[in-house]
Tab-separated table of C-alpha atoms in Angstrom:
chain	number	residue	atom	x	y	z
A	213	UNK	CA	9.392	-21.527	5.595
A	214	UNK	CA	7.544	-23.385	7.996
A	215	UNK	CA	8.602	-20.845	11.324
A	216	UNK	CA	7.305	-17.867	8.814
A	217	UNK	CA	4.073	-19.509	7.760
A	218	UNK	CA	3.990	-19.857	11.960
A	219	UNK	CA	4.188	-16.215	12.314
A	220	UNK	CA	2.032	-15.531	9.936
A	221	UNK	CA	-0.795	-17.771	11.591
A	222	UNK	CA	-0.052	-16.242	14.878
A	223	UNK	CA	-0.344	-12.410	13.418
A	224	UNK	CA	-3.843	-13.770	11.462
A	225	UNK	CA	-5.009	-14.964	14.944
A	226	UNK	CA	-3.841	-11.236	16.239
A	227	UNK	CA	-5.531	-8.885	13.738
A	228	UNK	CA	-9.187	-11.413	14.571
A	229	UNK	CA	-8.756	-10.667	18.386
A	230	UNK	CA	-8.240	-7.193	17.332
A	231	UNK	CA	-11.249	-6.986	15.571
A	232	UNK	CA	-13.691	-8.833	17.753
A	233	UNK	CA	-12.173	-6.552	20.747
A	234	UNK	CA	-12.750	-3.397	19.117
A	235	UNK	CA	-16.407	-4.289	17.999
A	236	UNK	CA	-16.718	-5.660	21.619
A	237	UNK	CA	-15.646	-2.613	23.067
A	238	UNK	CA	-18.070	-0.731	21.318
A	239	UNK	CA	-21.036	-2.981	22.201
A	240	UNK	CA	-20.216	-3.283	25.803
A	241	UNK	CA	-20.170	1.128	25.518
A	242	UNK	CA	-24.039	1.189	23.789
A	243	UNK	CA	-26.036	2.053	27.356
A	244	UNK	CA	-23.371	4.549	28.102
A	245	UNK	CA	-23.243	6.249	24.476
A	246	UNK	CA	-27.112	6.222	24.349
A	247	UNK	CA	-27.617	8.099	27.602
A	248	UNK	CA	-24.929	10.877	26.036
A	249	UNK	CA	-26.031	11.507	23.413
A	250	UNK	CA	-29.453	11.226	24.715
A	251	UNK	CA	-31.430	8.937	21.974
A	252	UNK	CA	-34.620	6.568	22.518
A	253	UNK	CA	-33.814	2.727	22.092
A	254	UNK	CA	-35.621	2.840	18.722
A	255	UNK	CA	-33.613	6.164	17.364
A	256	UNK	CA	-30.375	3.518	18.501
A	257	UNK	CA	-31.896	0.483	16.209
A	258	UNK	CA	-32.005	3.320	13.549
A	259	UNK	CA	-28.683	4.181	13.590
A	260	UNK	CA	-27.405	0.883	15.002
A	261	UNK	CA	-28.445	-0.025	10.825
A	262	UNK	CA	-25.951	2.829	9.823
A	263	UNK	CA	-23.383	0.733	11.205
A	264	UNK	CA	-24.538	-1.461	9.346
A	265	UNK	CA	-24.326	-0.204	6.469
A	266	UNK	CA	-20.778	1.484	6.853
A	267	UNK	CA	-19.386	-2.309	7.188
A	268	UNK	CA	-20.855	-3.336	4.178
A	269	UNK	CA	-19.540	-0.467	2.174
A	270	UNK	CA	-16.198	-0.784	4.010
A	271	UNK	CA	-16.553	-4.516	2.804
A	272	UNK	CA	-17.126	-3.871	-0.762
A	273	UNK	CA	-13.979	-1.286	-0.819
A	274	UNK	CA	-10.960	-3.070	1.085
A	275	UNK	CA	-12.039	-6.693	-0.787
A	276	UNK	CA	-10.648	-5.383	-3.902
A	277	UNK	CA	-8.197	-3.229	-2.568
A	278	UNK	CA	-6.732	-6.188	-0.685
A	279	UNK	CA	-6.297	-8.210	-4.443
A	280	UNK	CA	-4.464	-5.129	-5.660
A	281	UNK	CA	-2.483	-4.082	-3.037
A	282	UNK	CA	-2.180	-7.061	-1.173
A	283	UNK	CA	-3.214	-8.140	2.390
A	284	UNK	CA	0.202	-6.912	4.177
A	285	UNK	CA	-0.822	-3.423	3.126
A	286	UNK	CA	-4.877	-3.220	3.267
A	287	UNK	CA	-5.221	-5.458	6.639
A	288	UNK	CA	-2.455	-3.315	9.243
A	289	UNK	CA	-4.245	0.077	7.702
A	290	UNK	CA	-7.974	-1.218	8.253
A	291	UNK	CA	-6.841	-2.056	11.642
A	292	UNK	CA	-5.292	1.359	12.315
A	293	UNK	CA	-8.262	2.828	10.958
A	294	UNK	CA	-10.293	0.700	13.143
A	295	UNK	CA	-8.688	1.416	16.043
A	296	UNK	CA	-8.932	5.263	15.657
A	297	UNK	CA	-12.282	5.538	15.313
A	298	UNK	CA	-13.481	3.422	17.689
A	299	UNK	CA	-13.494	6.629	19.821
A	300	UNK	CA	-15.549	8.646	17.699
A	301	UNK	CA	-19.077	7.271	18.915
A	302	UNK	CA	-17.840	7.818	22.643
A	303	UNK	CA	-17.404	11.507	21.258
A	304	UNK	CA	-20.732	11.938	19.767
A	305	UNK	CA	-23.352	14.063	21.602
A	306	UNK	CA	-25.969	14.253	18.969
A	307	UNK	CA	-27.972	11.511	17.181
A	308	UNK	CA	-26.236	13.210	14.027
A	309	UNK	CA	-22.718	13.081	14.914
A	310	UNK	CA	-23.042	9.498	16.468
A	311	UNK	CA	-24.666	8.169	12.680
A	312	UNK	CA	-21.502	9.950	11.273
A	313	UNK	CA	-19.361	8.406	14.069
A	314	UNK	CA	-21.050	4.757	13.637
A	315	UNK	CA	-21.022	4.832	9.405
A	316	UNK	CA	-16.923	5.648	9.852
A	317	UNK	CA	-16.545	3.075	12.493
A	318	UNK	CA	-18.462	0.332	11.017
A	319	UNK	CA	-16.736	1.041	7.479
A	320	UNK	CA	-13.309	0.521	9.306
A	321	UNK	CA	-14.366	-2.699	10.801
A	322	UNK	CA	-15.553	-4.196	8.004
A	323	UNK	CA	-12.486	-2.993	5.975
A	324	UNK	CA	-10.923	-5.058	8.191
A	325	UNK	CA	-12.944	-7.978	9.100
A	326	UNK	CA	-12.338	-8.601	4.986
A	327	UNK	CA	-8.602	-8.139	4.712
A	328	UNK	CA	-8.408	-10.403	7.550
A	329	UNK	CA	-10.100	-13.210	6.002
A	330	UNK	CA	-8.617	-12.793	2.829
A	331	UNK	CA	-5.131	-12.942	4.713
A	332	UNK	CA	-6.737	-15.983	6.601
A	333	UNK	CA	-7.623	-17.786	2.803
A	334	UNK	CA	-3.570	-17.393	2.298
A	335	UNK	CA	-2.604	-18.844	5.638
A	336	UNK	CA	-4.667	-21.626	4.591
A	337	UNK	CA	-3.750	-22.058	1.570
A	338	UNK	CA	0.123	-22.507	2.172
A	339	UNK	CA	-0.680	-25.100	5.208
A	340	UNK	CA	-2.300	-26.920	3.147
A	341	UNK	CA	-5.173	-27.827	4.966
A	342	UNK	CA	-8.218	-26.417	7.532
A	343	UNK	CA	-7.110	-23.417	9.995
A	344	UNK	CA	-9.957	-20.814	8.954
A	345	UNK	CA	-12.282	-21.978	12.039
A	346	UNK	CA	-9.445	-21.531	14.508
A	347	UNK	CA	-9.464	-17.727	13.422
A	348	UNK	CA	-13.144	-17.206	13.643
A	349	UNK	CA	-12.770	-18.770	17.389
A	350	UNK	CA	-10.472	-16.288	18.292
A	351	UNK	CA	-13.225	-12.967	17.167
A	352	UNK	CA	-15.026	-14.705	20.043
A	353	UNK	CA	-12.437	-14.191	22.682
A	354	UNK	CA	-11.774	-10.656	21.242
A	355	UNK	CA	-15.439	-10.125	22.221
A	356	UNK	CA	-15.025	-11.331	26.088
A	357	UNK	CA	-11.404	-9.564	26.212
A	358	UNK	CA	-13.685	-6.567	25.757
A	359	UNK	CA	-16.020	-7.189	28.043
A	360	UNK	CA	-13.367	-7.762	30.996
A	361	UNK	CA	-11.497	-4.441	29.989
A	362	UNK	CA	-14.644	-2.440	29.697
A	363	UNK	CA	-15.835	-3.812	33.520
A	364	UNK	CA	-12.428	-3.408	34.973
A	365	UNK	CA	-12.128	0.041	33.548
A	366	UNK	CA	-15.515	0.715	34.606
A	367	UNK	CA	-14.810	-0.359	38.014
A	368	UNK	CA	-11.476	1.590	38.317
A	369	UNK	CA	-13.911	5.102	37.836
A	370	UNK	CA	-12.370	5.538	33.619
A	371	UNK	CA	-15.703	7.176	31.506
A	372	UNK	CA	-16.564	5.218	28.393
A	373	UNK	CA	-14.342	7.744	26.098
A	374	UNK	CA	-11.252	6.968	28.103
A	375	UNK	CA	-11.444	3.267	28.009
A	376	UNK	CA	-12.681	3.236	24.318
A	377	UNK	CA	-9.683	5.160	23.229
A	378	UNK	CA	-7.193	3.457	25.252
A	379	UNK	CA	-8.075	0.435	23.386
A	380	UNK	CA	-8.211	2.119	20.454
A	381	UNK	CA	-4.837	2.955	20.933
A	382	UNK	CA	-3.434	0.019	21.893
A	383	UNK	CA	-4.853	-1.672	19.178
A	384	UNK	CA	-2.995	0.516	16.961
A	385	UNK	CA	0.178	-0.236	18.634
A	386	UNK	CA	-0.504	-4.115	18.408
A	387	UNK	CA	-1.708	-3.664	14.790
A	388	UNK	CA	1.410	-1.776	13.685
A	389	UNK	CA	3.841	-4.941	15.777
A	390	UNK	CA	2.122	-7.658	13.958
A	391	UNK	CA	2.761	-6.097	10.363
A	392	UNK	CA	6.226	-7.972	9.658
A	393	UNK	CA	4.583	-11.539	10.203
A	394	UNK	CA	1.802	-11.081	7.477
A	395	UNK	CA	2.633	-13.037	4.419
A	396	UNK	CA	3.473	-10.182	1.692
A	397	UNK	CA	1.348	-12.400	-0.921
A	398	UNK	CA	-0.896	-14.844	-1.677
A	399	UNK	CA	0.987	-18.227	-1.694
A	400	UNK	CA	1.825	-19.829	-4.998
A	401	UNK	CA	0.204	-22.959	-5.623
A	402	UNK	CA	3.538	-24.776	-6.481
A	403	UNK	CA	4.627	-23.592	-3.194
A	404	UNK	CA	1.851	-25.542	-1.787
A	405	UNK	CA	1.927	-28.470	-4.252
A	406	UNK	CA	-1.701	-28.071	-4.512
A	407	UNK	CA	-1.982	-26.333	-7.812
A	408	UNK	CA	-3.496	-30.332	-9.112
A	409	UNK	CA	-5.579	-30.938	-5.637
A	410	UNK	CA	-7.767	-27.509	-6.566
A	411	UNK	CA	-10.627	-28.055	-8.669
A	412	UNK	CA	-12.276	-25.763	-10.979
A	413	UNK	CA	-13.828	-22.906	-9.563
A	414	UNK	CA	-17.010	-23.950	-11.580
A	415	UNK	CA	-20.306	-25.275	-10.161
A	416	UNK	CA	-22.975	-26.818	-12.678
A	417	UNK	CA	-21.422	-24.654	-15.508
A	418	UNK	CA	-21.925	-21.463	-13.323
A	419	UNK	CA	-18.507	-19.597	-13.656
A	420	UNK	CA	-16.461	-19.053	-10.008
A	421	UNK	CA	-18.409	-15.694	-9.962
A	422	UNK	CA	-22.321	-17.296	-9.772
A	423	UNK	CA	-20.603	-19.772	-7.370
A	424	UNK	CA	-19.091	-16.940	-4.871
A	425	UNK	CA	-22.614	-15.796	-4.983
A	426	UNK	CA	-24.811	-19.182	-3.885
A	427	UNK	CA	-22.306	-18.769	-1.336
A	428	UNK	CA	-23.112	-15.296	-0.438
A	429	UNK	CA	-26.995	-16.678	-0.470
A	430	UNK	CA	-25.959	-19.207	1.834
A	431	UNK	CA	-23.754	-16.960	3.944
A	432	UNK	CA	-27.156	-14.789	4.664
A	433	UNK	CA	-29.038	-17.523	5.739
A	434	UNK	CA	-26.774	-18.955	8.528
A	435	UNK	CA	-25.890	-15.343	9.596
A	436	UNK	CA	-29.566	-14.547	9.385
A	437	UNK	CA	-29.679	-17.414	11.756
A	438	UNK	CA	-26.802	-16.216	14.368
A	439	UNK	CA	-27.867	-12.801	14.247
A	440	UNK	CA	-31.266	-13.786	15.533
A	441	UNK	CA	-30.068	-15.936	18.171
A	442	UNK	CA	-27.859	-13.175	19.529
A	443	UNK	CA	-30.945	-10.899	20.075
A	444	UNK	CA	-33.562	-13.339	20.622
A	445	UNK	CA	-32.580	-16.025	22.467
A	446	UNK	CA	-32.830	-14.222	26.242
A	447	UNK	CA	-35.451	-12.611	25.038
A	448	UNK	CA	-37.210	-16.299	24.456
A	449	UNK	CA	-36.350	-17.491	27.507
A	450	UNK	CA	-37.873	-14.576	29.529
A	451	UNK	CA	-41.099	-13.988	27.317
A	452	UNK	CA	-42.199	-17.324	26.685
A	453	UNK	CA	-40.706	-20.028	28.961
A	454	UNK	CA	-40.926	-17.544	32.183
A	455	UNK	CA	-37.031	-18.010	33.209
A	456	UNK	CA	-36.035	-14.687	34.868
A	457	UNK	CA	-33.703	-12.121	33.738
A	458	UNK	CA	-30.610	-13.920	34.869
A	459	UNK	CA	-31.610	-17.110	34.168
A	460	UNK	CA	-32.530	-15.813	30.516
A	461	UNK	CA	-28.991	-14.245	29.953
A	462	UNK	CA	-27.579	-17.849	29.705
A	463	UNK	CA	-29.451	-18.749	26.868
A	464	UNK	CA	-27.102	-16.573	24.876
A	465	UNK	CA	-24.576	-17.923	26.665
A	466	UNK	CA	-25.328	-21.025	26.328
A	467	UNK	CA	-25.509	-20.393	22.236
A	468	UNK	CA	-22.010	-17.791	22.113
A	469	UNK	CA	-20.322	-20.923	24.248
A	470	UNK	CA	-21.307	-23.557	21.899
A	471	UNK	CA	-20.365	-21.216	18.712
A	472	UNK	CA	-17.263	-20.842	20.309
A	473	UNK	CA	-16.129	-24.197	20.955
A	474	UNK	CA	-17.838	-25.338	17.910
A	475	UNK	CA	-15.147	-23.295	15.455
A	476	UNK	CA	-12.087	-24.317	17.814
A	477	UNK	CA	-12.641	-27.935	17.204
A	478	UNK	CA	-14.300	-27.651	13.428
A	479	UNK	CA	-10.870	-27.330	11.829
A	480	UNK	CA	-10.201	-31.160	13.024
A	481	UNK	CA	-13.048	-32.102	11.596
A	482	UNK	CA	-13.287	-30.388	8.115
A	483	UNK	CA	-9.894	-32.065	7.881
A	484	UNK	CA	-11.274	-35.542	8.580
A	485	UNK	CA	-14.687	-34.929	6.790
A	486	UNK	CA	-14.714	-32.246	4.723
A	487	UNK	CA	-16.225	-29.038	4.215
A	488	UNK	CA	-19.467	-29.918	2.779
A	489	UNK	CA	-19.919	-32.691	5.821
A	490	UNK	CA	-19.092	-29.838	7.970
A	491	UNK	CA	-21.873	-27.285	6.429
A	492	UNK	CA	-24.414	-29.661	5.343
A	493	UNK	CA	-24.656	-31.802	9.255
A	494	UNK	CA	-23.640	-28.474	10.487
A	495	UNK	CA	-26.824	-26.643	8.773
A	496	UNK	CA	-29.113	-30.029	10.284
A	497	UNK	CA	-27.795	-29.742	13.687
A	498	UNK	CA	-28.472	-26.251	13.809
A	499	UNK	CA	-32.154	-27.425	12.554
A	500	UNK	CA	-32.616	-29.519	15.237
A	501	UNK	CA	-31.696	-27.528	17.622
A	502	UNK	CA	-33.774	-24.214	16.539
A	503	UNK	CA	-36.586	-26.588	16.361
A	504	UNK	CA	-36.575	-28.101	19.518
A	505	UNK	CA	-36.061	-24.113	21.085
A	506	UNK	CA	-39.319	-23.742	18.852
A	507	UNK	CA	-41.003	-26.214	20.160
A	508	UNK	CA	-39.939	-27.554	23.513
A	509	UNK	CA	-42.095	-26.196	26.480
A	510	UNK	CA	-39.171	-27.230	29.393
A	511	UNK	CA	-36.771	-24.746	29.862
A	512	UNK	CA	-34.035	-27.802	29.741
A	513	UNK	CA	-34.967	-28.159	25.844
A	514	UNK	CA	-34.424	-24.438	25.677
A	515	UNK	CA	-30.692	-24.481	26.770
A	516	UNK	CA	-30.047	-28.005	24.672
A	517	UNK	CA	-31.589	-26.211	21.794
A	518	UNK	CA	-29.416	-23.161	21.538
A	519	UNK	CA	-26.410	-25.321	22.352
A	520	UNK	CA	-27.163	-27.443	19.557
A	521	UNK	CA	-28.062	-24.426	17.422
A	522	UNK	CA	-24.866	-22.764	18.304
A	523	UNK	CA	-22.551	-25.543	17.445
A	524	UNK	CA	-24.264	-26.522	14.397
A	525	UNK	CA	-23.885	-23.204	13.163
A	526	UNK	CA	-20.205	-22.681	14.269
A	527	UNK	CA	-18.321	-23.971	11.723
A	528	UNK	CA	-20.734	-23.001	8.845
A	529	UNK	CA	-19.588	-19.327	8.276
A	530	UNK	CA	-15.890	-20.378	8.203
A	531	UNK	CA	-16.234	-23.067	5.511
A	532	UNK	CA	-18.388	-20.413	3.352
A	533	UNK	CA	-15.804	-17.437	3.839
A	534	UNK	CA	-12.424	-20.312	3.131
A	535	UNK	CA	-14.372	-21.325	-0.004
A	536	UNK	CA	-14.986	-18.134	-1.501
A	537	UNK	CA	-11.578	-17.279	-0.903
A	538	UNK	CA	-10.159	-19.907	-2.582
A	539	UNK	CA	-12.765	-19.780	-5.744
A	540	UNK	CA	-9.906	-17.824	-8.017
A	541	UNK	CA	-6.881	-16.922	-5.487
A	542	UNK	CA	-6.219	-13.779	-7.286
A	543	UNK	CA	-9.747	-12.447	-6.612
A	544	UNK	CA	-9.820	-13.937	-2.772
A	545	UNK	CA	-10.152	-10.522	-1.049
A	546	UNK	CA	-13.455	-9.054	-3.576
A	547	UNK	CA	-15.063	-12.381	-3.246
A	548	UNK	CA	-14.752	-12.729	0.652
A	549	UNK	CA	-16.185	-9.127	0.289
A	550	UNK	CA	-19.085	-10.194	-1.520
A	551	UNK	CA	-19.573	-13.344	0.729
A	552	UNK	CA	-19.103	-11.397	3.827
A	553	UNK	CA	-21.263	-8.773	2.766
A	554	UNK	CA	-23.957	-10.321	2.382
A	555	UNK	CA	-23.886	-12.574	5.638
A	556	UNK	CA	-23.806	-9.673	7.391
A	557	UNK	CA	-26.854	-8.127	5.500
A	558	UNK	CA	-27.990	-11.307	7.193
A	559	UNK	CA	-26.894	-10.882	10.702
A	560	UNK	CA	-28.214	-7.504	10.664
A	561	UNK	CA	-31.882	-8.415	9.416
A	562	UNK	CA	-32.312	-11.134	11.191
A	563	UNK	CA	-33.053	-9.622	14.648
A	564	UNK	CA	-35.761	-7.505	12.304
A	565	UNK	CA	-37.192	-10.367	10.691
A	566	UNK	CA	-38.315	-12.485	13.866
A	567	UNK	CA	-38.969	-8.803	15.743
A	568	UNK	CA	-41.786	-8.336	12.553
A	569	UNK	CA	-42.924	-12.238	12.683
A	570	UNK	CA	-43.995	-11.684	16.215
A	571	UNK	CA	-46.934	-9.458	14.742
A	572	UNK	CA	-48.152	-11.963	13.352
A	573	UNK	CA	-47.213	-15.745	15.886
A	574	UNK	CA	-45.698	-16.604	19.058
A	575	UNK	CA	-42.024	-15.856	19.123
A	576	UNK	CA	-41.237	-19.280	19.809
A	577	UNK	CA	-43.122	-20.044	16.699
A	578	UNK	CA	-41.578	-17.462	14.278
A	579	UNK	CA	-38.025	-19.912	15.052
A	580	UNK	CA	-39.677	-22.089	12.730
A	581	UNK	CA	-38.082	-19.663	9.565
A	582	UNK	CA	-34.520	-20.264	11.212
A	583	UNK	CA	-35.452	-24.317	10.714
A	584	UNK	CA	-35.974	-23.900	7.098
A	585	UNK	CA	-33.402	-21.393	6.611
A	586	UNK	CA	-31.247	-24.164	8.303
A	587	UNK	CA	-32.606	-27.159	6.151
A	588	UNK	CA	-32.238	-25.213	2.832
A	589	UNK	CA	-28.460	-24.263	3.561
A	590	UNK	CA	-27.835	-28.000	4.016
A	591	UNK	CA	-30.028	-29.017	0.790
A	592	UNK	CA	-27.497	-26.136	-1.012
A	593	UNK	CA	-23.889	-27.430	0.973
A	594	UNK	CA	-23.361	-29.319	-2.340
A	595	UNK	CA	-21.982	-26.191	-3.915
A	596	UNK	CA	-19.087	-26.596	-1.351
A	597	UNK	CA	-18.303	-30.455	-2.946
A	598	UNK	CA	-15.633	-28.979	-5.719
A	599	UNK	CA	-14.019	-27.207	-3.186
A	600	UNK	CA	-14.086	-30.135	-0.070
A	601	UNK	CA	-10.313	-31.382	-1.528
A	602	UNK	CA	-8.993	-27.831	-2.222
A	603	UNK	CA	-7.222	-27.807	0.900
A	604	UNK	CA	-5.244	-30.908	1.292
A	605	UNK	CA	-5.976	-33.205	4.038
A	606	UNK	CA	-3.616	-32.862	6.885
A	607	UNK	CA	-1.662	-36.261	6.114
A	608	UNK	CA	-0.512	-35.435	2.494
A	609	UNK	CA	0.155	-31.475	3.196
A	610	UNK	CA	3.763	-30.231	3.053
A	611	UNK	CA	3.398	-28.297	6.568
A	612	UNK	CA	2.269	-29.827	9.921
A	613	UNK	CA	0.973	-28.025	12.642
């Protein structure tokens, strides 16, 4: 039991560096697919949204999909699918073929960043206590494997359609590999001996359903929050503290480090503390240090202040996605869907949001929003208290690490 719960871990960790590659791989390609297919930056925001909106489709499909035909079928396929159309942008030479090539793609990714977490809620579920942070960590290294693939291949003369389908294709193979470790079902609570350590899926007499939705509302806020810190944060540095170019880049650096190392550690300590601890001092931390970005005219502030930001925020997405999942086991996959699809409604408006708030104050000053956004998630973590004991603590679960 235990050495097959092990494999299935390791495949779960797989199937999120396959993921975060593949959507790495096609961010590190943008410059190169834009001068193709020949398109202004602001035509690319335009259909950078179709992307978008092909995840969140995808989303809403393979969620219920994965409850009916189960994770070990919906999560290899997504990740086929996502790996054979990661091509199809590199193909594009027209602004039309590229939003039909970006809708497929994104569907396919978020097809599969869903199945994924819904096969992540099982893993969980039959250890018996916190892993779902550990998983998020590894979409971050997926991300950087990218990056060192696309610049070696770069470097070794290989055009952007070469290298994007050679990961593609690998990804496939790897995908395909990792199929016989996935757990063919959700575990069964006696299995876990947590069937009496799971509380009612209800919150203030909402039914699990309102409650998978506060967390979707929650889920947009903190993703509203990352997603503006991925396209702002440089941008802060450069505009309004004066750092140069390279100096600037760090700031997001500084933030993706912290976010990283934030969700490798936060499994530890949702175990010791809980998940509400971990989203509600999460949510402040992240308040603190958005604020202090905001406000802070030394460029030393800046860098503390996306650190802090960035692990505050790490382990907040995790705890959201684990919860919904384990709301009503037999529904995990539609309401990680519904969770997940709304965060990233989030992530994608949130560069948007601040980019129209500039209109109207200083960009520093429009960080402000992200401070309430921050304070308000932590004022609603409380919806996570039912669910802090659904996964056992580490010293009375039936399988150790």
């Amino acid at each position: 039991m235990e050495r097959s719960l092990l494999g299935a871990r390791v495949a779960t960790y797989v199937y999120f560096v396959l993921c975060g590659t593949l959507m790495g791989a096609w961010v590190v390609h943008i410059p190169a697919v834009e001068e193709r297919v020949g398109v202004s930056h602001a035509t690319l925001g335009g259909l950078l949204v179709l992307l978008g909106l092909g995840a969140f489709a995808g989303m809403q499909v393979a969620g219920p999909l994965t409850d009916r035909l189960g994770t070990r079928v919906v999560v290899p396929a997504t990740a086929v699918l996502c790996g054979a159309s990661l091509v199809l942008p590199g193909l594009a030479r027209d602004p039309w073929t590229l939003a039909g090539a970006l809708l497929v793609f994104g569907a396919c990714n978020g097809g599969l960043d869903v199945s994924m977490n819904a096969h992540a809620v099982h893993v969980e579920k039959a250890y018996g206590r916190p892993v779902m942070s550990g998983f998020h960590a590894t979409f971050s290294v997926g991300g950087v494997l990218a990056a060192l693939v696309a610049a070696g291949a770069t470097s070794a003369g290989a055009s952007p359609v070469v290298t994007m389908a050679a990961i593609g294709a690998a990804s496939i193979v790897i995908a395909l590999v990792s199929v016989r470790a996935l757990m063919p079902a959700a575990p069964a609570t006696e299995e876990t001996g947590s069937e009496e350590k799971t509380p009612s899926p209800t919150v203030g007499g909402r039914g699990s359903g309102g409650r998978v939705w506060l967390l979707a509302v929650l889920a947009l806020m903190v993703m509203l929050c990352e997603g503006a810190a991925n396209d702002w944060s440089a941008l802060h540095l450069r505009d309004v503290l004066g750092a140069s170019t390279s100096t600037a880049a760090f700031a997001y650096g500084t933030f993706a480090a912290a976010m990283t190392i934030g969700r490798l550690l936060a499994d530890r300590v949702v175990t010791r503390f809980g998940s509400m601890a971990v989203l509600r001092h999460g949510a402040i931390m992240a308040a603190v240090g958005i604020t202090l970005v905001a406000l802070g005219p030394w460029m030393w502030a800046a860098f503390a202040g996306w650190a802090l930001f960035g692990l505050g925020l790490s382990g907040t997405v995790p705890q959201l996605f684990s919860a919904a999942g384990h709301a009503d086991p037999k529904a995990a996959g539609a309401n990680v869907s519904r969770v997940a699809g709304l965060g990233y409604v989030g992530m994608l408006a949130g560069p948007a949001v601040i980019g129209w708030l500039t209109h109207v104050v200083a960009l520093n000053h429009t960080f402000v929003l992200l401070t309430l956004l921050c304070v308000t998630t932590a004022v609603g973590a409380g919806v996570l208290r039912t669910n802090s004991d659904a996964v056992p603590r580490s010293e009375t679960a039936g399988v150790g690490r």
